[in-house]
Amino acid sequence: MTSLALSFNEVKFNPIVQCDGQIWLSSGELAQALDYKSVKSVSNLYNSNKDEFSESMTQVIESVTSGNYKKKSRIFSLRGCHLIAMFARTAIAKQFRKWVLDVLDREVITKQLEGRQSISPEQ
């Protein structure tokens, strides 16, 4: 698992890196970044527009908390975060959308460079 340092304004993300190498962010952190008071606001945006999301944009994961309590939470890929931000009407949403696109661009460039390094010239 890769350790990434991602932050937007005062929100420090704890990204989840799935086996496919994509970065996923939690609904709670996404709500904070978009300046919502509750994660329910992100859930409402998703529920109102869920037909526009694919499995590569959002998933529900299950984690075990203290006391063996299983907690389900929704996570979003960077593309999913951008789509949520498109529906958001907070003052910071426009700035967040630009930030997500910048992070996506960096990820694409990084993956392209990694792909080139794994190809060795024939001898």
The first five atom37 places (N, CA, C, CB, O) and aatype in JSON, in Angstrom:
{
  "aatype": [12, 16, 15, 10, 0, 10, 15, 13, 2, 6, 19, 11, 13, 2, 14, 9, 19, 5, 4, 3, 7, 5, 9, 17, 10, 15, 15, 7, 6, 10, 0, 5, 0, 10, 3, 18, 11, 15, 19, 11, 15, 19, 15, 2, 10, 18, 2, 15, 2, 11, 3, 6, 13, 15, 6, 15, 12, 16, 5, 19, 9, 6, 15, 19, 16, 15, 7, 2, 18, 11, 11, 11, 15, 1, 9, 13, 15, 10, 1, 7, 4, 8, 10, 9, 0, 12, 13, 0, 1, 16, 0, 9, 0, 11, 5, 13, 1, 11, 17, 19, 10, 3, 19, 10, 3, 1, 6, 19, 9, 16, 11, 5, 10, 6, 7, 1, 5, 15, 9, 15, 14, 6, 5],
  "atom_mask": [
    [1, 1, 1, 1, 1],
    [1, 1, 1, 1, 1],
    [1, 1, 1, 1, 1],
    [1, 1, 1, 1, 1],
    [1, 1, 1, 1, 1],
    [1, 1, 1, 1, 1],
    [1, 1, 1, 1, 1],
    [1, 1, 1, 1, 1],
    [1, 1, 1, 1, 1],
    [1, 1, 1, 1, 1],
    [1, 1, 1, 1, 1],
    [1, 1, 1, 1, 1],
    [1, 1, 1, 1, 1],
    [1, 1, 1, 1, 1],
    [1, 1, 1, 1, 1],
    [1, 1, 1, 1, 1],
    [1, 1, 1, 1, 1],
    [1, 1, 1, 1, 1],
    [1, 1, 1, 1, 1],
    [1, 1, 1, 1, 1],
    [1, 1, 1, 0, 1],
    [1, 1, 1, 1, 1],
    [1, 1, 1, 1, 1],
    [1, 1, 1, 1, 1],
    [1, 1, 1, 1, 1],
    [1, 1, 1, 1, 1],
    [1, 1, 1, 1, 1],
    [1, 1, 1, 0, 1],
    [1, 1, 1, 1, 1],
    [1, 1, 1, 1, 1],
    [1, 1, 1, 1, 1],
    [1, 1, 1, 1, 1],
    [1, 1, 1, 1, 1],
    [1, 1, 1, 1, 1],
    [1, 1, 1, 1, 1],
    [1, 1, 1, 1, 1],
    [1, 1, 1, 1, 1],
    [1, 1, 1, 1, 1],
    [1, 1, 1, 1, 1],
    [1, 1, 1, 1, 1],
    [1, 1, 1, 1, 1],
    [1, 1, 1, 1, 1],
    [1, 1, 1, 1, 1],
    [1, 1, 1, 1, 1],
    [1, 1, 1, 1, 1],
    [1, 1, 1, 1, 1],
    [1, 1, 1, 1, 1],
    [1, 1, 1, 1, 1],
    [1, 1, 1, 1, 1],
    [1, 1, 1, 1, 1],
    [1, 1, 1, 1, 1],
    [1, 1, 1, 1, 1],
    [1, 1, 1, 1, 1],
    [1, 1, 1, 1, 1],
    [1, 1, 1, 1, 1],
    [1, 1, 1, 1, 1],
    [1, 1, 1, 1, 1],
    [1, 1, 1, 1, 1],
    [1, 1, 1, 1, 1],
    [1, 1, 1, 1, 1],
    [1, 1, 1, 1, 1],
    [1, 1, 1, 1, 1],
    [1, 1, 1, 1, 1],
    [1, 1, 1, 1, 1],
    [1, 1, 1, 1, 1],
    [1, 1, 1, 1, 1],
    [1, 1, 1, 0, 1],
    [1, 1, 1, 1, 1],
    [1, 1, 1, 1, 1],
    [1, 1, 1, 1, 1],
    [1, 1, 1, 1, 1],
    [1, 1, 1, 1, 1],
    [1, 1, 1, 1, 1],
    [1, 1, 1, 1, 1],
    [1, 1, 1, 1, 1],
    [1, 1, 1, 1, 1],
    [1, 1, 1, 1, 1],
    [1, 1, 1, 1, 1],
    [1, 1, 1, 1, 1],
    [1, 1, 1, 0, 1],
    [1, 1, 1, 1, 1],
    [1, 1, 1, 1, 1],
    [1, 1, 1, 1, 1],
    [1, 1, 1, 1, 1],
    [1, 1, 1, 1, 1],
    [1, 1, 1, 1, 1],
    [1, 1, 1, 1, 1],
    [1, 1, 1, 1, 1],
    [1, 1, 1, 1, 1],
    [1, 1, 1, 1, 1],
    [1, 1, 1, 1, 1],
    [1, 1, 1, 1, 1],
    [1, 1, 1, 1, 1],
    [1, 1, 1, 1, 1],
    [1, 1, 1, 1, 1],
    [1, 1, 1, 1, 1],
    [1, 1, 1, 1, 1],
    [1, 1, 1, 1, 1],
    [1, 1, 1, 1, 1],
    [1, 1, 1, 1, 1],
    [1, 1, 1, 1, 1],
    [1, 1, 1, 1, 1],
    [1, 1, 1, 1, 1],
    [1, 1, 1, 1, 1],
    [1, 1, 1, 1, 1],
    [1, 1, 1, 1, 1],
    [1, 1, 1, 1, 1],
    [1, 1, 1, 1, 1],
    [1, 1, 1, 1, 1],
    [1, 1, 1, 1, 1],
    [1, 1, 1, 1, 1],
    [1, 1, 1, 1, 1],
    [1, 1, 1, 1, 1],
    [1, 1, 1, 1, 1],
    [1, 1, 1, 0, 1],
    [1, 1, 1, 1, 1],
    [1, 1, 1, 1, 1],
    [1, 1, 1, 1, 1],
    [1, 1, 1, 1, 1],
    [1, 1, 1, 1, 1],
    [1, 1, 1, 1, 1],
    [1, 1, 1, 1, 1],
    [1, 1, 1, 1, 1]
  ],
  "atom_positions": [
    [[0.84, -1.17, 0.0], [0.0, 0.0, 0.0], [0.89, 1.23, 0.0], [-0.96, 0.0, 1.21], [1.87, 1.3, 0.74]],
    [[0.53, 2.2, -0.82], [1.31, 3.41, -0.97], [0.86, 4.45, 0.05], [1.18, 3.96, -2.38], [-0.34, 4.6, 0.32]],
    [[1.82, 5.17, 0.6], [1.51, 6.25, 1.52], [1.52, 7.56, 0.74], [2.52, 6.29, 2.71], [2.53, 7.93, 0.15]],
    [[0.39, 8.25, 0.73], [0.27, 9.49, -0.01], [-0.06, 10.63, 0.92], [-0.79, 9.36, -1.09], [-0.76, 10.46, 1.92]],
    [[0.44, 11.79, 0.59], [0.1, 12.99, 1.34], [-0.76, 13.85, 0.43], [1.39, 13.76, 1.83], [-0.27, 14.47, -0.51]],
    [[-2.03, 13.89, 0.71], [-2.96, 14.7, -0.05], [-3.67, 15.65, 0.89], [-3.97, 13.83, -0.83], [-4.15, 15.24, 1.95]],
    [[-3.73, 16.9, 0.5], [-4.49, 17.85, 1.31], [-5.08, 18.93, 0.4], [-3.6, 18.49, 2.4], [-4.5, 19.3, -0.62]],
    [[-6.22, 19.41, 0.8], [-6.9, 20.49, 0.11], [-7.31, 21.49, 1.18], [-8.15, 19.98, -0.72], [-8.09, 21.17, 2.08]],
    [[-6.78, 22.7, 1.06], [-6.99, 23.72, 2.1], [-6.6, 23.14, 3.45], [-8.47, 24.21, 2.11], [-5.45, 22.73, 3.62]],
    [[-7.49, 23.09, 4.39], [-7.17, 22.59, 5.74], [-7.46, 21.09, 5.91], [-7.95, 23.38, 6.78], [-7.19, 20.53, 6.97]],
    [[-8.01, 20.46, 4.88], [-8.4, 19.04, 4.98], [-7.23, 18.17, 4.55], [-9.65, 18.74, 4.11], [-6.75, 18.27, 3.42]],
    [[-6.79, 17.31, 5.45], [-5.74, 16.34, 5.15], [-6.42, 15.0, 4.9], [-4.67, 16.24, 6.33], [-7.07, 14.45, 5.79]],
    [[-6.27, 14.48, 3.7], [-6.91, 13.23, 3.32], [-6.07, 12.04, 3.75], [-7.15, 13.2, 1.82], [-4.84, 12.11, 3.8]],
    [[-6.74, 10.96, 4.05], [-6.12, 9.66, 4.29], [-6.57, 8.75, 3.16], [-6.51, 9.06, 5.71], [-7.48, 7.94, 3.32]],
    [[-5.92, 8.89, 1.99], [-6.4, 8.17, 0.82], [-6.3, 6.66, 0.99], [-5.61, 8.58, -0.4], [-5.4, 6.13, 1.65]],
    [[-7.25, 5.99, 0.39], [-7.27, 4.53, 0.35], [-6.79, 4.15, -1.04], [-8.72, 3.94, 0.67], [-7.39, 4.55, -2.03]],
    [[-5.72, 3.38, -1.11], [-5.21, 2.96, -2.41], [-5.63, 1.51, -2.61], [-3.65, 3.13, -2.5], [-5.16, 0.61, -1.91]],
    [[-6.5, 1.3, -3.58], [-7.01, -0.03, -3.87], [-5.97, -0.83, -4.66], [-8.33, 0.06, -4.65], [-4.96, -0.29, -5.11]],
    [[-6.23, -2.11, -4.81], [-5.3, -2.99, -5.51], [-5.08, -2.56, -6.96], [-5.8, -4.42, -5.47], [-4.06, -2.9, -7.56]],
    [[-6.03, -1.82, -7.54], [-5.86, -1.36, -8.91], [-4.99, -0.09, -8.98], [-7.22, -1.09, -9.53], [-4.75, 0.43, -10.07]],
    [[-4.52, 0.38, -7.82], [-3.65, 1.54, -7.78], [-4.37, 2.87, -7.75], [0.0, 0.0, 0.0], [-3.73, 3.92, -7.62]],
    [[-5.69, 2.85, -7.86], [-6.46, 4.1, -7.81], [-6.52, 4.66, -6.4], [-7.86, 3.89, -8.34], [-6.46, 3.92, -5.42]],
    [[-6.63, 5.97, -6.32], [-6.8, 6.65, -5.04], [-8.3, 6.82, -4.79], [-6.06, 8.04, -5.03], [-9.05, 7.24, -5.67]],
    [[-8.71, 6.48, -3.57], [-10.11, 6.63, -3.16], [-10.14, 7.47, -1.89], [-10.8, 5.23, -2.93], [-9.28, 7.33, -1.02]],
    [[-11.14, 8.34, -1.79], [-11.3, 9.19, -0.62], [-12.63, 8.89, 0.05], [-11.21, 10.69, -1.0], [-13.61, 8.53, -0.61]],
    [[-12.67, 9.04, 1.36], [-13.9, 8.74, 2.11], [-14.92, 9.86, 1.95], [-13.58, 8.53, 3.59], [-14.58, 11.01, 1.68]],
    [[-16.18, 9.49, 2.12], [-17.27, 10.47, 2.07], [-17.1, 11.55, 3.12], [-18.63, 9.77, 2.25], [-17.38, 12.72, 2.87]],
    [[-16.63, 11.16, 4.3], [-16.45, 12.11, 5.38], [-15.42, 13.18, 5.05], [0.0, 0.0, 0.0], [-15.65, 14.36, 5.28]],
    [[-14.29, 12.75, 4.52], [-13.26, 13.72, 4.15], [-13.7, 14.57, 2.96], [-11.95, 12.99, 3.82], [-13.38, 15.76, 2.88]],
    [[-14.43, 13.96, 2.06], [-14.97, 14.7, 0.92], [-15.96, 15.77, 1.39], [-15.67, 13.73, -0.08], [-15.96, 16.89, 0.88]],
    [[-16.78, 15.43, 2.36], [-17.72, 16.4, 2.93], [-16.97, 17.57, 3.57], [-18.63, 15.71, 3.98], [-17.36, 18.73, 3.39]],
    [[-15.91, 17.27, 4.3], [-15.1, 18.33, 4.91], [-14.5, 19.24, 3.85], [-13.98, 17.73, 5.78], [-14.54, 20.47, 3.98]],
    [[-13.93, 18.65, 2.8], [-13.28, 19.43, 1.75], [-14.28, 20.34, 1.03], [-12.6, 18.5, 0.75], [-13.93, 21.44, 0.61]],
    [[-15.51, 19.87, 0.89], [-16.54, 20.66, 0.22], [-17.26, 21.6, 1.18], [-17.54, 19.74, -0.45], [-18.21, 22.29, 0.79]],
    [[-16.81, 21.63, 2.42], [-17.33, 22.53, 3.46], [-18.79, 22.22, 3.84], [-17.23, 23.97, 2.98], [-19.58, 23.12, 4.1]],
    [[-19.1, 20.92, 3.86], [-20.41, 20.49, 4.37], [-20.26, 20.19, 5.85], [-20.94, 19.24, 3.59], [-19.19, 19.77, 6.3]],
    [[-21.31, 20.39, 6.58], [-21.29, 20.13, 8.02], [-21.4, 18.64, 8.33], [-22.42, 20.88, 8.72], [-21.0, 18.2, 9.41]],
    [[-21.95, 17.87, 7.39], [-22.21, 16.45, 7.65], [-21.92, 15.62, 6.4], [-23.65, 16.24, 8.1], [-22.08, 16.09, 5.28]],
    [[-21.5, 14.39, 6.63], [-21.28, 13.45, 5.54], [-22.6, 13.15, 4.82], [-20.65, 12.14, 6.07], [-22.6, 12.72, 3.67]],
    [[-23.7, 13.37, 5.51], [-25.03, 13.12, 4.92], [-25.25, 13.97, 3.67], [-26.14, 13.41, 5.95], [-25.96, 13.55, 2.75]],
    [[-24.65, 15.14, 3.62], [-24.77, 16.0, 2.43], [-24.18, 15.32, 1.2], [-24.09, 17.35, 2.67], [-24.76, 15.39, 0.12]],
    [[-23.03, 14.68, 1.35], [-22.41, 13.95, 0.25], [-23.28, 12.75, -0.11], [-20.98, 13.5, 0.61], [-23.47, 12.45, -1.29]],
    [[-23.8, 12.06, 0.89], [-24.69, 10.92, 0.64], [-25.92, 11.36, -0.15], [-25.12, 10.26, 1.96], [-26.36, 10.66, -1.07]],
    [[-26.47, 12.5, 0.22], [-27.65, 13.01, -0.49], [-27.32, 13.35, -1.94], [-28.21, 14.23, 0.23], [-28.11, 13.06, -2.84]],
    [[-26.16, 13.98, -2.17], [-25.75, 14.29, -3.54], [-25.6, 13.0, -4.35], [-24.42, 15.08, -3.55], [-26.06, 12.91, -5.49]],
    [[-24.96, 12.01, -3.74], [-24.79, 10.73, -4.43], [-26.15, 10.08, -4.72], [-23.91, 9.77, -3.59], [-26.42, 9.68, -5.85]],
    [[-26.99, 9.99, -3.71], [-28.29, 9.33, -3.87], [-29.17, 10.02, -4.91], [-29.02, 9.29, -2.55], [-29.94, 9.35, -5.61]],
    [[-29.06, 11.33, -5.02], [-29.86, 12.07, -6.01], [-29.35, 11.89, -7.43], [-29.87, 13.54, -5.66], [-30.08, 12.14, -8.39]],
    [[-28.11, 11.44, -7.56], [-27.48, 11.36, -8.89], [-26.78, 10.03, -9.13], [-26.49, 12.48, -9.07], [-25.9, 9.95, -9.99]],
    [[-27.15, 8.99, -8.4], [-26.38, 7.74, -8.45], [-26.35, 7.09, -9.82], [-26.94, 6.77, -7.46], [-25.45, 6.29, -10.09]],
    [[-27.3, 7.4, -10.68], [-27.29, 6.82, -12.03], [-26.11, 7.33, -12.86], [-28.59, 7.12, -12.74], [-25.81, 6.75, -13.91]],
    [[-25.46, 8.39, -12.42], [-24.31, 8.94, -13.15], [-22.97, 8.38, -12.69], [-24.3, 10.44, -13.01], [-21.93, 8.69, -13.28]],
    [[-22.98, 7.57, -11.64], [-21.76, 7.0, -11.09], [-21.6, 5.55, -11.52], [-21.76, 7.1, -9.55], [-22.57, 4.81, -11.6]],
    [[-20.36, 5.17, -11.8], [-20.06, 3.77, -12.11], [-19.32, 3.15, -10.92], [-19.2, 3.66, -13.42], [-18.97, 3.85, -9.97]],
    [[-19.1, 1.84, -11.0], [-18.35, 1.16, -9.93], [-16.92, 1.66, -9.83], [-18.35, -0.35, -10.17], [-16.29, 1.55, -8.78]],
    [[-16.4, 2.2, -10.92], [-15.04, 2.72, -10.88], [-14.98, 4.11, -10.25], [-14.45, 2.77, -12.28], [-13.9, 4.69, -10.1]],
    [[-16.15, 4.65, -9.88], [-16.21, 5.98, -9.28], [-16.59, 5.96, -7.8], [-17.18, 6.84, -10.03], [-16.24, 6.87, -7.05]],
    [[-17.31, 4.94, -7.39], [-17.71, 4.85, -5.99], [-17.96, 3.41, -5.6], [-18.97, 5.69, -5.74], [-18.4, 2.59, -6.4]],
    [[-17.66, 3.11, -4.35], [-17.88, 1.77, -3.8], [-18.22, 1.91, -2.32], [-16.63, 0.87, -4.0], [-17.95, 2.93, -1.69]],
    [[-18.82, 0.86, -1.8], [-19.05, 0.79, -0.35], [-18.07, -0.23, 0.2], [-20.55, 0.41, -0.01], [-17.99, -1.36, -0.29]],
    [[-17.32, 0.18, 1.21], [-16.37, -0.73, 1.84], [-16.82, -1.0, 3.26], [-14.94, -0.16, 1.82], [-17.56, -0.22, 3.86]],
    [[-16.37, -2.11, 3.78], [-16.7, -2.5, 5.15], [-15.42, -2.55, 5.96], [-17.45, -3.86, 5.19], [-14.43, -3.17, 5.55]],
    [[-15.45, -1.92, 7.11], [-14.29, -1.97, 7.99], [-14.75, -2.39, 9.37], [-13.56, -0.6, 8.04], [-15.91, -2.22, 9.74]],
    [[-13.82, -2.93, 10.13], [-14.13, -3.38, 11.48], [-13.55, -2.36, 12.45], [-13.55, -4.81, 11.75], [-12.37, -2.04, 12.42]],
    [[-14.42, -1.85, 13.31], [-13.99, -0.88, 14.31], [-13.81, -1.59, 15.64], [-15.01, 0.28, 14.44], [-13.96, -2.81, 15.73]],
    [[-13.49, -0.83, 16.67], [-13.32, -1.44, 17.99], [-14.61, -2.11, 18.42], [-12.89, -0.38, 19.03], [-15.7, -1.63, 18.13]],
    [[-14.49, -3.2, 19.09], [-15.65, -3.97, 19.52], [-16.22, -4.85, 18.41], [0.0, 0.0, 0.0], [-17.36, -5.3, 18.5]],
    [[-15.42, -5.09, 17.37], [-15.81, -5.93, 16.24], [-17.08, -5.44, 15.54], [-16.02, -7.35, 16.7], [-17.8, -6.23, 14.93]],
    [[-17.35, -4.16, 15.62], [-18.48, -3.57, 14.93], [-18.09, -3.35, 13.48], [-18.92, -2.23, 15.6], [-17.06, -2.75, 13.19]],
    [[-18.92, -3.84, 12.56], [-18.65, -3.68, 11.13], [-19.35, -2.41, 10.65], [-19.12, -4.92, 10.32], [-20.56, -2.25, 10.8]],
    [[-18.56, -1.55, 10.06], [-19.06, -0.26, 9.6], [-18.93, -0.19, 8.08], [-18.31, 0.91, 10.28], [-17.85, -0.45, 7.54]],
    [[-20.0, 0.16, 7.41], [-19.96, 0.35, 5.96], [-19.85, 1.83, 5.68], [-21.22, -0.26, 5.28], [-20.52, 2.66, 6.3]],
    [[-19.0, 2.15, 4.72], [-18.87, 3.55, 4.33], [-18.61, 3.64, 2.83], [-17.73, 4.24, 5.12], [-18.03, 2.73, 2.22]],
    [[-19.05, 4.73, 2.26], [-18.88, 4.95, 0.82], [-17.57, 5.69, 0.58], [-20.09, 5.73, 0.23], [-17.24, 6.65, 1.29]],
    [[-16.85, 5.24, -0.43], [-15.63, 5.9, -0.86], [-15.78, 6.3, -2.32], [-14.38, 4.97, -0.66], [-16.6, 5.74, -3.06]],
    [[-15.0, 7.29, -2.73], [-15.06, 7.79, -4.1], [-13.67, 7.83, -4.7], [-15.72, 9.18, -4.14], [-12.7, 8.23, -4.05]],
    [[-13.57, 7.4, -5.96], [-12.32, 7.58, -6.7], [-12.19, 9.07, -6.99], [-12.29, 6.73, -8.04], [-13.11, 9.84, -6.73]],
    [[-11.05, 9.48, -7.52], [-10.87, 10.89, -7.84], [-11.9, 11.36, -8.85], [-9.46, 11.14, -8.37], [-12.4, 12.48, -8.76]],
    [[-12.23, 10.51, -9.82], [-13.29, 10.87, -10.79], [-14.63, 11.0, -10.09], [-13.38, 9.81, -11.91], [-15.42, 11.89, -10.42]],
    [[-14.89, 10.12, -9.14], [-16.13, 10.2, -8.37], [-16.18, 11.46, -7.52], [0.0, 0.0, 0.0], [-17.23, 12.09, -7.39]],
    [[-15.03, 11.83, -6.93], [-14.95, 13.07, -6.14], [-15.25, 14.28, -7.02], [-13.55, 13.22, -5.49], [-15.96, 15.2, -6.6]],
    [[-14.72, 14.27, -8.22], [-14.97, 15.38, -9.14], [-16.45, 15.47, -9.48], [-14.14, 15.21, -10.44], [-17.01, 16.56, -9.52]],
    [[-17.09, 14.33, -9.71], [-18.52, 14.34, -10.04], [-19.35, 14.83, -8.86], [-18.98, 12.93, -10.46], [-20.28, 15.61, -9.05]],
    [[-19.03, 14.38, -7.66], [-19.74, 14.89, -6.47], [-19.57, 16.41, -6.39], [-19.2, 14.22, -5.16], [-20.53, 17.13, -6.11]],
    [[-18.36, 16.89, -6.64], [-18.11, 18.33, -6.58], [-18.86, 19.09, -7.67], [-16.61, 18.6, -6.69], [-19.18, 20.27, -7.5]],
    [[-19.15, 18.43, -8.79], [-19.95, 19.07, -9.83], [-21.38, 19.32, -9.35], [-19.96, 18.2, -11.1], [-22.0, 20.31, -9.73]],
    [[-21.87, 18.44, -8.51], [-23.24, 18.59, -7.99], [-23.28, 19.51, -6.76], [-23.82, 17.22, -7.63], [-24.33, 20.04, -6.42]],
    [[-22.14, 19.69, -6.1], [-22.09, 20.5, -4.88], [-22.32, 21.97, -5.19], [-20.73, 20.32, -4.17], [-21.93, 22.46, -6.25]],
    [[-22.94, 22.64, -4.27], [-23.22, 24.06, -4.44], [-22.59, 24.9, -3.33], [-24.72, 24.31, -4.47], [-23.08, 25.99, -3.02]],
    [[-21.51, 24.41, -2.76], [-20.83, 25.18, -1.72], [-19.88, 26.18, -2.39], [-20.05, 24.24, -0.74], [-19.53, 26.04, -3.56]],
    [[-19.47, 27.17, -1.64], [-18.58, 28.21, -2.17], [-17.23, 27.65, -2.61], [-18.38, 29.3, -1.13], [-16.59, 28.22, -3.49]],
    [[-16.79, 26.58, -2.01], [-15.46, 26.02, -2.27], [-15.47, 24.94, -3.37], [-14.91, 25.42, -0.98], [-14.4, 24.5, -3.79]],
    [[-16.63, 24.52, -3.82], [-16.74, 23.4, -4.76], [-15.95, 23.63, -6.05], [-18.2, 23.15, -5.11], [-15.29, 22.71, -6.54]],
    [[-16.0, 24.83, -6.59], [-15.29, 25.12, -7.84], [-13.78, 24.94, -7.66], [-15.61, 26.55, -8.32], [-13.11, 24.35, -8.51]],
    [[-13.26, 25.46, -6.56], [-11.83, 25.32, -6.27], [-11.47, 23.84, -6.05], [-11.44, 26.16, -5.03], [-10.4, 23.4, -6.49]],
    [[-12.34, 23.08, -5.39], [-12.09, 21.66, -5.15], [-12.06, 20.89, -6.48], [-13.17, 21.08, -4.22], [-11.21, 20.01, -6.66]],
    [[-12.96, 21.2, -7.39], [-12.98, 20.52, -8.69], [-11.65, 20.7, -9.41], [-14.14, 21.05, -9.57], [-11.13, 19.74, -9.99]],
    [[-11.11, 21.9, -9.39], [-9.82, 22.16, -10.03], [-8.72, 21.35, -9.34], [-9.48, 23.67, -9.99], [-7.86, 20.78, -10.01]],
    [[-8.74, 21.3, -8.02], [-7.74, 20.55, -7.27], [-7.78, 19.07, -7.63], [-7.96, 20.74, -5.75], [-6.74, 18.45, -7.84]],
    [[-8.98, 18.49, -7.71], [-9.11, 17.07, -8.05], [-8.55, 16.81, -9.44], [-10.6, 16.62, -7.97], [-7.86, 15.81, -9.65]],
    [[-8.85, 17.67, -10.39], [-8.32, 17.48, -11.74], [-6.8, 17.56, -11.75], [-8.91, 18.52, -12.69], [-6.15, 16.81, -12.48]],
    [[-6.23, 18.45, -10.96], [-4.76, 18.54, -10.86], [-4.18, 17.25, -10.29], [-4.35, 19.74, -9.98], [-3.15, 16.77, -10.77]],
    [[-4.82, 16.68, -9.28], [-4.35, 15.42, -8.68], [-4.48, 14.29, -9.7], [-5.15, 15.08, -7.39], [-3.58, 13.46, -9.82]],
    [[-5.59, 14.25, -10.44], [-5.78, 13.23, -11.48], [-4.68, 13.34, -12.54], [-7.17, 13.37, -12.13], [-4.12, 12.33, -12.96]],
    [[-4.39, 14.55, -12.96], [-3.32, 14.74, -13.96], [-1.99, 14.2, -13.45], [-3.19, 16.23, -14.32], [-1.27, 13.53, -14.19]],
    [[-1.66, 14.49, -12.2], [-0.4, 13.98, -11.62], [-0.39, 12.46, -11.59], [-0.19, 14.53, -10.2], [0.63, 11.84, -11.87]],
    [[-1.53, 11.86, -11.24], [-1.61, 10.4, -11.17], [-1.4, 9.77, -12.55], [-2.96, 9.96, -10.6], [-0.7, 8.77, -12.68]],
    [[-2.0, 10.36, -13.57], [-1.86, 9.84, -14.93], [-0.4, 9.93, -15.37], [-2.76, 10.61, -15.91], [0.15, 8.97, -15.92]],
    [[0.23, 11.05, -15.12], [1.64, 11.23, -15.5], [2.52, 10.24, -14.75], [2.11, 12.68, -15.22], [3.41, 9.63, -15.34]],
    [[2.28, 10.07, -13.45], [3.06, 9.13, -12.65], [2.92, 7.72, -13.18], [2.62, 9.19, -11.18], [3.92, 7.01, -13.3]],
    [[1.7, 7.29, -13.51], [1.48, 5.93, -14.03], [2.14, 5.75, -15.38], [-0.02, 5.63, -14.13], [2.67, 4.68, -15.68]],
    [[2.1, 6.79, -16.21], [2.76, 6.7, -17.51], [4.27, 6.54, -17.34], [2.45, 7.93, -18.36], [4.9, 5.75, -18.04]],
    [[4.84, 7.3, -16.41], [6.28, 7.19, -16.17], [6.64, 5.83, -15.59], [6.74, 8.3, -15.22], [7.66, 5.26, -15.98]],
    [[5.83, 5.3, -14.69], [6.08, 3.98, -14.11], [6.01, 2.91, -15.2], [5.07, 3.67, -12.99], [6.8, 1.97, -15.2]],
    [[5.06, 3.06, -16.12], [4.92, 2.11, -17.22], [6.14, 2.1, -18.13], [0.0, 0.0, 0.0], [6.56, 1.05, -18.61]],
    [[6.7, 3.26, -18.35], [7.9, 3.36, -19.19], [9.11, 2.75, -18.52], [8.18, 4.81, -19.53], [9.95, 2.14, -19.18]],
    [[9.19, 2.9, -17.2], [10.34, 2.36, -16.47], [10.3, 0.84, -16.42], [10.37, 2.92, -15.05], [11.35, 0.2, -16.34]],
    [[9.11, 0.25, -16.47], [9.01, -1.2, -16.38], [9.33, -1.87, -17.74], [7.61, -1.6, -15.91], [9.53, -3.08, -17.8]],
    [[9.38, -1.08, -18.79], [9.72, -1.63, -20.12], [11.23, -1.5, -20.28], [8.94, -0.89, -21.29], [11.77, -0.4, -20.25]],
    [[11.88, -2.63, -20.45], [13.34, -2.58, -20.63], [13.65, -2.84, -22.1], [14.06, -3.62, -19.7], [13.01, -3.67, -22.74]],
    [[14.64, -2.13, -22.62], [15.01, -2.33, -24.03], [15.59, -3.72, -24.25], [16.02, -1.25, -24.48], [16.28, -4.27, -23.39]],
    [[15.3, -4.27, -25.39], [15.84, -5.6, -25.71], [17.33, -5.51, -26.0], [15.1, -6.23, -26.92], [17.81, -4.52, -26.55]],
    [[18.04, -6.55, -25.63], [19.5, -6.54, -25.82], [19.9, -7.44, -26.92], [20.22, -6.94, -24.55], [21.09, -7.57, -27.23]]
  ]
}
